[in-house]
Amino acid sequence: MFELRGLIDTIWGWIAGLLADIGLSAGLVQLIGYAIIAAVLFGVIALVVLFLVWWERKVSAKMQDRLGPMRVGWHGIIQTIADAMKLLQKEDITPKNIDFPIHFWAPVITFVAAFMVYVTVPFGKGLIVADLNVGVLYIIAITTFTVIGLLMAGWGSNNKYALLGGFRSAAQVVSYEVPLTLSLLGVIMISQTLSLGTIVGQQDGFFKWYVWRQPLGFVIFWIAATAECNRTPFDLPEADSELVAGFVTEYSGMKFAMFFLAEFLNMFTASVVAVTLFFGGWMSPFGPDFGPSWLWFFAKTFFFVFVLMWFRWTYPRLRVDQLMGFAWKVLLPLAFLNILLTGLGIYIFD
Amino acid sequence: MDAIVFWIAAGVAVAAAVNLIIQARPINSVLSLVVVLFALAVIYLQLSAEFIAALQIIIYAGAIMVLFLFVVMLLNLKQGDEEGRRGVLHSFGLLLGGAILLEISIVIRLFVPSAIHPGAQAITSNFGSVGQIGRLLFDDYLLPFELTSILLLITVAGALVLAAGRREERE
């Protein structure tokens, strides 16, 4: 009941029938289908991001005993759309002595990479664009492109604050990627697959969620993921009080908006991975058939996004040396320990 | 469809590779190399080697290229820093590149007939899967694999020694 897959199949069947009637070949119809899937996915994710920006402002306001945006729409709900329109119309200022191609492509790469992850995410029962058999690795691979985007932004801007921000960010993301990837290995060892669809399928029941068998793995993942998103307490790349705005210093208008939206999207991605691998994805706590699956997926994901916002407005920022030391001296050994314990557990119990 | 994707990926790879060579600034060359590696990953995907494609992006485009970028940015090479040696290096490089191209084409012509002829053996369904590669690495080729890791460990230790300098100098 209330599953979207049937509805989508019906609508697509109707559109495909129409297209076939005009006399398009089967291959062309399939190609149009892919294009529609991409457009719909982009639309949904873009809406989610716009909502997240508004939500972050509301959450921060509540935590600081303010009201937040109130004027545009009900409780300011379309404030973000108004802001996006403003940024679209703004003049695009490009500084004089920049490396133009690098400066230009940096936000594009960051933005596109942030979106490409969602190809292999199971949003609900049957709602997955491509269930790759290397799904987990695919997500890790695509997110590494964010680093290149940040470095390009830092370098291309020809600004010392931007360059420092870019360096810090790259050092941070590369360091935290190691414990992050290793913490996911525990789940993969238990599930014996890299396909996200299969991993969700195995967690059909509250006590089958992998977080109960991988508590340490989840904690490591969650800390490393917070660092990967450059969120407080790990927001050194754009530490406003030290670096103006880090790698986005020299960006204005729509290019700035692309970095901004990509950052929120990365936050959503981290939550999606947490939910899919550790908290049963679209499965409800009461089994696979309780309520609409996509609603469970979004409810769980938004909860984790809220946790990230909660971190941001509660914790102070780390120092650079503390940040790197924590990744290499604490998280990495713990991640190895987790793999060892998981291996022992599988050896003893299976 | 397959052919279109292949030609786009191959074209991008070759164009980026040419751009890598002719760029005067090292930073642009590194970024071109990222594009080459990404295009190669697409071709790996087409050859149903998803695992290799993912590794190609994670390790090369993600980790090693970021390292290259770091080094280039920290050294801050300006255009023309290497101008003096360019003429000799260029002709030598051309010679070497031509020799390698000749060698590769001879090898492909003589020893890899199944790779270019139609009707080659069909691949099995789990070809290039994570499980299969893992089994090969940790079973059949365990010794070379472990030797490589020791080699890498030695490299790390050597880099540390070089970077730290001699003790008397530091004090």
XYZ file of C-alpha atoms in Angstrom:
521
model
C 0.000 0.000 0.000
C 1.128 3.553 -0.802
C 4.189 2.206 -2.583
C 5.475 4.471 -5.335
C 6.922 1.751 -7.558
C 3.534 0.660 -8.940
C 2.507 4.265 -9.604
C 5.786 4.997 -11.397
C 5.472 1.857 -13.506
C 1.922 2.811 -14.499
C 2.871 6.367 -15.466
C 5.938 5.181 -17.375
C 3.890 2.509 -19.156
C 1.519 5.247 -20.306
C 4.320 7.586 -21.459
C 6.192 4.746 -23.179
C 2.959 3.779 -24.969
C 2.504 7.360 -26.165
C 6.107 7.570 -27.383
C 5.823 4.237 -29.179
C 2.625 5.464 -30.868
C 4.461 8.450 -32.367
C 6.759 5.917 -33.974
C 9.943 6.127 -31.880
C 12.178 3.062 -31.802
C 12.475 0.999 -28.609
C 16.047 2.153 -28.008
C 15.065 5.814 -28.244
C 12.138 5.296 -25.867
C 14.534 3.694 -23.384
C 16.928 6.634 -23.741
C 14.093 9.098 -23.062
C 13.189 6.971 -20.047
C 16.713 7.345 -18.650
C 16.557 11.098 -19.223
C 13.231 11.319 -17.375
C 14.597 9.254 -14.476
C 17.624 11.556 -14.223
C 15.446 14.679 -14.339
C 13.008 13.400 -11.705
C 15.856 12.295 -9.419
C 17.503 15.695 -9.814
C 14.215 17.453 -9.056
C 13.490 15.440 -5.916
C 17.009 15.837 -4.550
C 17.034 19.563 -5.354
C 13.753 19.979 -3.437
C 15.203 18.061 -0.497
C 18.257 20.338 -0.454
C 16.166 23.507 -0.585
C 14.151 22.144 2.327
C 17.339 21.312 4.263
C 18.647 24.865 3.954
C 15.405 26.204 5.429
C 15.409 23.507 8.107
C 18.968 24.255 9.190
C 18.027 27.907 9.662
C 14.970 26.914 11.673
C 16.891 24.410 13.831
C 19.689 26.879 14.541
C 17.116 29.541 15.381
C 15.318 27.269 17.848
C 18.614 26.300 19.504
C 19.498 29.967 19.934
C 16.001 30.975 21.057
C 15.206 32.900 17.873
C 12.415 32.516 15.335
C 14.442 32.159 12.134
C 12.903 33.011 8.741
C 9.209 33.829 9.274
C 8.059 36.185 6.519
C 8.246 34.406 3.152
C 5.476 31.834 3.150
C 4.257 29.797 6.120
C 6.991 30.064 8.789
C 9.361 31.156 6.015
C 9.075 27.848 4.141
C 9.846 29.339 0.721
C 12.622 31.592 2.041
C 15.261 29.366 0.374
C 13.588 29.652 -3.017
C 13.610 33.432 -2.652
C 17.305 33.295 -1.707
C 18.086 31.036 -4.668
C 16.319 33.464 -7.028
C 18.351 36.307 -5.559
C 21.622 34.394 -6.048
C 20.677 33.509 -9.639
C 20.177 37.164 -10.515
C 23.356 38.370 -8.819
C 26.299 39.495 -10.899
C 28.887 36.744 -11.218
C 32.086 38.407 -10.017
C 35.273 36.760 -11.260
C 38.477 38.159 -9.753
C 41.185 39.375 -12.125
C 44.202 37.100 -11.714
C 42.453 33.787 -11.316
C 43.094 30.566 -13.187
C 39.822 30.845 -15.094
C 39.061 27.272 -16.257
C 39.928 25.817 -12.851
C 37.965 28.515 -11.025
C 34.983 27.961 -13.333
C 34.833 24.150 -13.211
C 35.410 23.722 -9.456
C 31.800 24.401 -8.346
C 30.439 22.369 -11.261
C 32.490 19.284 -10.336
C 31.577 19.569 -6.658
C 27.886 19.971 -7.447
C 27.643 17.180 -10.030
C 29.628 14.735 -7.878
C 27.275 15.416 -4.964
C 24.291 14.487 -7.155
C 25.802 11.420 -8.855
C 25.760 9.433 -5.614
C 21.972 9.054 -5.721
C 22.016 6.736 -8.731
C 22.580 3.722 -6.518
C 20.560 4.662 -3.428
C 17.439 2.598 -2.627
C 14.808 5.227 -1.740
C 12.057 2.702 -1.134
C 10.797 -0.727 -2.125
C 11.878 -1.066 -5.774
C 12.868 2.607 -5.904
C 16.488 2.333 -7.008
C 17.844 3.606 -10.300
C 20.736 1.132 -10.635
C 21.473 -1.514 -8.015
C 25.202 -1.732 -8.826
C 27.040 -4.764 -7.495
C 29.756 -2.372 -6.274
C 27.274 0.169 -4.843
C 29.168 1.004 -1.648
C 32.439 1.458 -3.532
C 30.651 3.592 -6.138
C 29.464 6.012 -3.449
C 32.955 6.215 -1.937
C 34.461 6.752 -5.394
C 32.097 9.553 -6.381
C 32.460 11.401 -3.087
C 36.245 11.573 -3.596
C 35.587 13.997 -6.444
C 34.479 16.543 -3.880
C 38.117 16.823 -2.757
C 39.278 17.634 -6.265
C 36.566 20.284 -6.550
C 37.626 21.881 -3.275
C 41.324 21.863 -4.195
C 40.492 23.375 -7.588
C 38.424 26.081 -5.925
C 41.226 26.855 -3.488
C 43.890 26.988 -6.196
C 41.895 28.650 -8.947
C 40.824 31.578 -6.772
C 44.395 32.889 -6.410
C 43.661 33.939 -2.847
C 45.662 32.891 0.191
C 42.629 32.263 2.380
C 40.982 30.196 -0.329
C 44.169 28.181 -0.871
C 44.581 27.534 2.862
C 40.943 26.483 3.036
C 41.365 24.178 0.058
C 44.485 22.568 1.557
C 42.897 22.083 4.946
C 39.816 20.643 3.389
C 41.717 18.203 1.173
C 43.941 17.070 4.053
C 40.894 16.573 6.232
C 38.760 14.752 3.697
C 41.604 12.461 2.562
C 42.471 11.597 6.187
C 38.932 10.897 7.320
C 38.156 8.900 4.207
C 40.417 6.104 5.484
C 38.552 5.370 8.759
C 35.246 5.987 6.962
C 35.901 3.346 4.319
C 37.282 0.899 6.893
C 34.258 1.378 9.160
C 31.947 0.359 6.302
C 34.007 -2.802 5.781
C 32.464 -4.382 8.887
C 28.966 -4.200 7.406
C 30.243 -5.526 4.083
C 31.939 -8.469 5.832
C 28.664 -9.435 7.514
C 26.419 -8.867 4.499
C 28.865 -10.408 1.984
C 27.809 -7.938 -0.709
C 28.480 -4.390 -1.898
C 25.038 -3.877 -3.435
C 22.991 -1.383 -1.422
C 19.705 -2.994 -2.472
C 20.783 -6.376 -1.097
C 22.184 -4.859 2.102
C 18.832 -3.179 2.811
C 16.979 -6.387 1.940
C 18.934 -8.293 4.594
C 17.878 -5.910 7.381
C 14.175 -6.834 7.431
C 13.379 -6.354 11.109
C 14.354 -4.023 13.916
C 16.941 -6.363 15.444
C 18.436 -7.248 12.079
C 19.625 -3.670 11.529
C 23.380 -3.801 11.200
C 23.903 -1.093 13.797
C 23.294 -3.693 16.532
C 26.104 -5.862 15.189
C 28.340 -2.918 14.230
C 27.944 -0.306 17.003
C 31.636 0.642 16.928
C 31.600 0.703 13.129
C 28.648 3.087 13.160
C 30.231 5.480 15.667
C 33.457 5.615 13.615
C 31.473 6.087 10.416
C 29.369 8.856 11.857
C 32.332 10.848 13.195
C 34.263 10.422 9.941
C 31.196 11.323 7.873
C 30.710 14.532 9.869
C 34.311 15.400 9.023
C 33.794 14.471 5.353
C 30.891 16.920 5.116
C 33.101 19.660 6.596
C 30.536 20.215 9.327
C 31.238 21.591 12.784
C 33.154 20.475 14.854
C 35.204 19.713 11.723
C 34.458 22.867 9.698
C 38.075 24.036 9.493
C 38.067 24.470 5.682
C 35.815 27.474 6.003
C 36.505 28.524 9.566
C 35.010 32.000 9.181
C 36.978 33.556 12.018
C 40.326 32.463 10.532
C 39.905 32.111 6.785
C 37.086 34.542 5.776
C 35.119 31.765 4.031
C 37.849 29.300 3.036
C 37.699 27.972 -0.503
C 34.441 29.821 -1.334
C 35.901 33.244 -0.553
C 36.182 34.316 -4.202
C 32.868 32.882 -5.393
C 29.673 34.856 -5.722
C 26.177 34.444 -7.085
C 25.229 31.082 -8.531
C 28.699 29.548 -8.166
C 28.598 30.215 -4.455
C 25.122 28.720 -4.339
C 26.434 25.553 -6.026
C 29.067 25.055 -3.304
C 26.482 25.832 -0.670
C 23.919 23.368 -2.030
C 26.617 20.698 -2.548
C 27.548 21.029 1.115
C 23.962 20.421 2.195
C 23.690 17.581 -0.268
C 26.796 15.921 1.197
C 25.160 16.131 4.589
C 22.118 14.352 3.189
C 24.367 11.772 1.499
C 26.124 10.972 4.782
C 22.737 10.412 6.428
C 21.560 8.280 3.518
C 24.618 6.018 3.790
C 24.174 5.752 7.568
C 20.501 4.803 7.189
C 21.074 2.364 4.324
C 24.010 0.479 5.806
C 23.281 0.600 9.530
C 19.579 1.377 10.047
C 17.767 -0.796 7.527
C 17.255 1.747 4.731
C 13.589 1.833 3.736
C 12.664 -1.054 6.048
C 10.306 -0.071 8.849
C 11.230 -1.293 12.359
C 8.279 -3.713 12.107
C 9.297 -5.492 8.915
C 9.216 -4.646 5.222
C 5.437 -4.174 4.810
C 4.541 -1.650 7.497
C 3.599 1.719 5.988
C 5.064 3.271 2.814
C 8.735 2.328 2.556
C 9.890 5.631 1.036
C 8.352 7.499 3.987
C 10.414 5.418 6.429
C 13.515 6.099 4.369
C 13.051 9.860 4.398
C 11.988 9.933 8.061
C 15.147 8.097 9.154
C 17.384 10.144 6.869
C 15.983 13.460 8.068
C 16.519 12.331 11.644
C 20.238 11.867 10.940
C 20.423 15.189 9.121
C 18.928 16.718 12.259
C 21.667 15.072 14.345
C 24.285 16.692 12.096
C 22.630 20.101 12.570
C 22.458 19.466 16.297
C 26.252 18.848 16.287
C 26.854 22.042 14.392
C 24.992 24.306 16.771
C 26.286 22.595 19.915
C 30.004 21.898 19.531
C 32.930 24.293 19.147
C 35.511 23.839 16.375
C 38.609 21.606 16.652
C 42.173 22.793 16.028
C 43.977 21.557 12.896
C 46.494 19.407 14.780
C 43.767 17.908 16.997
C 41.761 17.144 13.883
C 44.493 15.183 12.087
C 45.691 13.491 15.271
C 42.184 12.281 16.019
C 41.783 10.725 12.561
C 45.101 8.884 12.489
C 45.680 8.055 16.161
C 42.160 7.334 17.412
C 39.709 6.588 14.587
C 42.047 4.524 12.390
C 43.165 2.064 15.143
C 39.542 1.771 16.284
C 38.478 1.000 12.702
C 41.104 -1.765 12.487
C 39.944 -3.122 15.834
C 36.372 -3.150 14.533
C 37.397 -5.163 11.474
C 39.289 -7.628 13.668
C 36.324 -8.044 16.041
C 33.918 -8.453 13.125
C 36.153 -11.109 11.590
C 36.348 -12.958 14.923
C 32.572 -12.702 15.328
C 31.927 -14.146 11.882
C 34.474 -16.917 12.517
C 32.895 -17.896 15.860
C 29.159 -17.480 15.171
C 28.728 -18.427 11.504
C 24.711 2.561 -27.509
C 27.830 0.769 -26.238
C 29.808 2.022 -29.201
C 28.703 5.641 -28.611
C 29.717 5.523 -24.943
C 33.040 3.909 -25.864
C 33.904 6.510 -28.482
C 32.992 9.391 -26.168
C 35.058 7.944 -23.300
C 37.993 7.083 -25.575
C 37.893 10.495 -27.248
C 37.840 12.296 -23.910
C 40.708 10.118 -22.648
C 42.904 10.813 -25.694
C 42.088 14.537 -25.768
C 42.836 14.901 -22.063
C 46.066 12.932 -22.470
C 47.199 15.249 -25.263
C 46.215 18.235 -23.132
C 48.238 16.755 -20.258
C 51.381 16.835 -22.383
C 50.990 20.221 -24.050
C 49.975 22.175 -20.935
C 52.759 24.398 -19.663
C 51.500 24.565 -16.085
C 51.875 21.389 -14.005
C 48.567 21.952 -12.202
C 46.630 21.793 -15.456
C 48.469 18.597 -16.385
C 47.477 16.957 -13.098
C 43.838 17.917 -13.592
C 43.946 16.557 -17.171
C 45.295 13.306 -15.763
C 42.243 13.113 -13.484
C 40.036 13.387 -16.585
C 42.056 10.633 -18.320
C 41.661 8.327 -15.321
C 37.929 9.013 -15.117
C 37.467 8.250 -18.824
C 39.422 5.004 -18.352
C 37.108 4.099 -15.462
C 34.146 4.481 -17.832
C 35.821 2.071 -20.272
C 36.462 -0.411 -17.435
C 32.746 -0.205 -16.615
C 31.923 -1.102 -20.200
C 34.210 -4.128 -19.971
C 32.041 -5.260 -16.992
C 34.901 -4.693 -14.563
C 32.903 -2.566 -12.098
C 35.249 -3.267 -9.221
C 38.334 -2.156 -11.150
C 36.462 0.960 -12.305
C 35.559 1.894 -8.727
C 39.124 1.264 -7.562
C 40.476 3.281 -10.473
C 38.497 6.291 -9.268
C 39.024 5.828 -5.521
C 42.753 5.161 -5.651
C 43.997 7.034 -8.701
C 41.578 9.902 -9.262
C 40.786 10.226 -5.555
C 43.916 9.591 -3.546
C 46.977 9.706 -5.808
C 45.864 12.695 -7.867
C 45.046 14.663 -4.713
C 48.580 13.891 -3.546
C 49.948 15.119 -6.892
C 47.882 18.291 -6.574
C 49.267 18.857 -3.087
C 52.846 18.453 -4.262
C 52.380 20.716 -7.282
C 50.655 23.404 -5.225
C 53.236 23.278 -2.445
C 56.188 23.428 -4.842
C 54.372 26.245 -6.664
C 56.149 25.698 -10.010
C 55.848 28.708 -12.269
C 55.476 28.585 -16.000
C 58.912 28.387 -17.596
C 60.799 27.116 -14.569
C 61.906 24.130 -16.597
C 62.399 26.047 -19.852
C 66.121 25.343 -20.210
C 65.966 21.576 -20.366
C 62.820 21.384 -22.456
C 64.369 20.969 -25.912
C 66.435 17.879 -25.056
C 63.698 16.372 -22.912
C 61.111 16.890 -25.642
C 63.005 15.035 -28.341
C 63.945 12.255 -25.935
C 60.320 11.956 -24.781
C 59.050 11.809 -28.355
C 61.544 9.048 -29.157
C 60.592 7.065 -26.041
C 56.861 7.537 -26.634
C 57.174 6.370 -30.240
C 59.153 3.302 -29.168
C 56.535 2.335 -26.553
C 53.689 2.846 -29.039
C 55.471 0.588 -31.559
C 56.109 -2.042 -28.902
C 52.490 -2.079 -27.706
C 51.100 -2.372 -31.229
C 53.485 -5.257 -32.017
C 52.508 -7.067 -28.812
C 48.786 -6.617 -29.476
C 49.163 -7.807 -33.102
C 51.185 -10.892 -32.211
C 50.094 -12.095 -28.792
C 46.554 -10.918 -28.022
C 44.444 -12.147 -30.926
C 41.280 -12.758 -28.860
C 41.129 -9.180 -27.686
C 40.444 -7.730 -31.118
C 38.790 -10.512 -33.062
C 35.044 -11.031 -32.841
C 33.905 -14.389 -31.538
C 36.282 -14.211 -28.610
C 35.474 -16.246 -25.534
C 32.477 -14.892 -23.589
C 33.169 -13.786 -20.029
C 31.530 -15.514 -17.079
C 28.831 -13.760 -15.086
C 30.981 -13.143 -12.003
C 33.955 -11.894 -14.047
C 35.757 -9.079 -12.282
C 33.552 -9.328 -9.213
C 34.941 -8.347 -5.824
C 34.842 -11.948 -4.630
C 36.763 -13.263 -7.599
C 39.478 -10.614 -7.422
C 39.751 -11.089 -3.660
C 40.192 -14.834 -4.121
C 42.926 -14.280 -6.711
C 44.745 -11.728 -4.553
C 44.594 -13.563 -1.238
C 44.850 -17.127 -2.571
C 46.739 -17.583 -5.823
C 48.863 -14.446 -5.700
C 49.270 -14.008 -1.952
C 53.069 -13.849 -2.019
C 53.398 -11.097 -4.665
C 50.594 -9.199 -2.910
C 52.340 -9.302 0.463
C 55.684 -8.445 -1.145
C 54.093 -5.359 -2.702
C 52.765 -4.245 0.664
C 56.229 -4.659 2.207
C 57.658 -2.624 -0.667
C 55.136 0.136 0.061
C 56.009 0.012 3.761
C 59.698 0.460 2.908
C 58.762 3.431 0.702
C 56.842 5.049 3.550
C 59.723 4.518 5.964
C 62.173 5.928 3.390
C 59.996 8.990 2.779
C 59.798 9.603 6.527
C 63.572 9.353 6.909
C 64.145 11.731 3.984
C 61.509 14.215 5.162
C 62.678 14.252 8.779
C 66.308 14.885 7.825
C 69.329 13.947 9.898
C 69.119 14.303 13.634
C 72.080 16.708 14.005
C 70.526 19.073 11.447
C 67.256 19.301 13.324
C 68.834 20.106 16.677
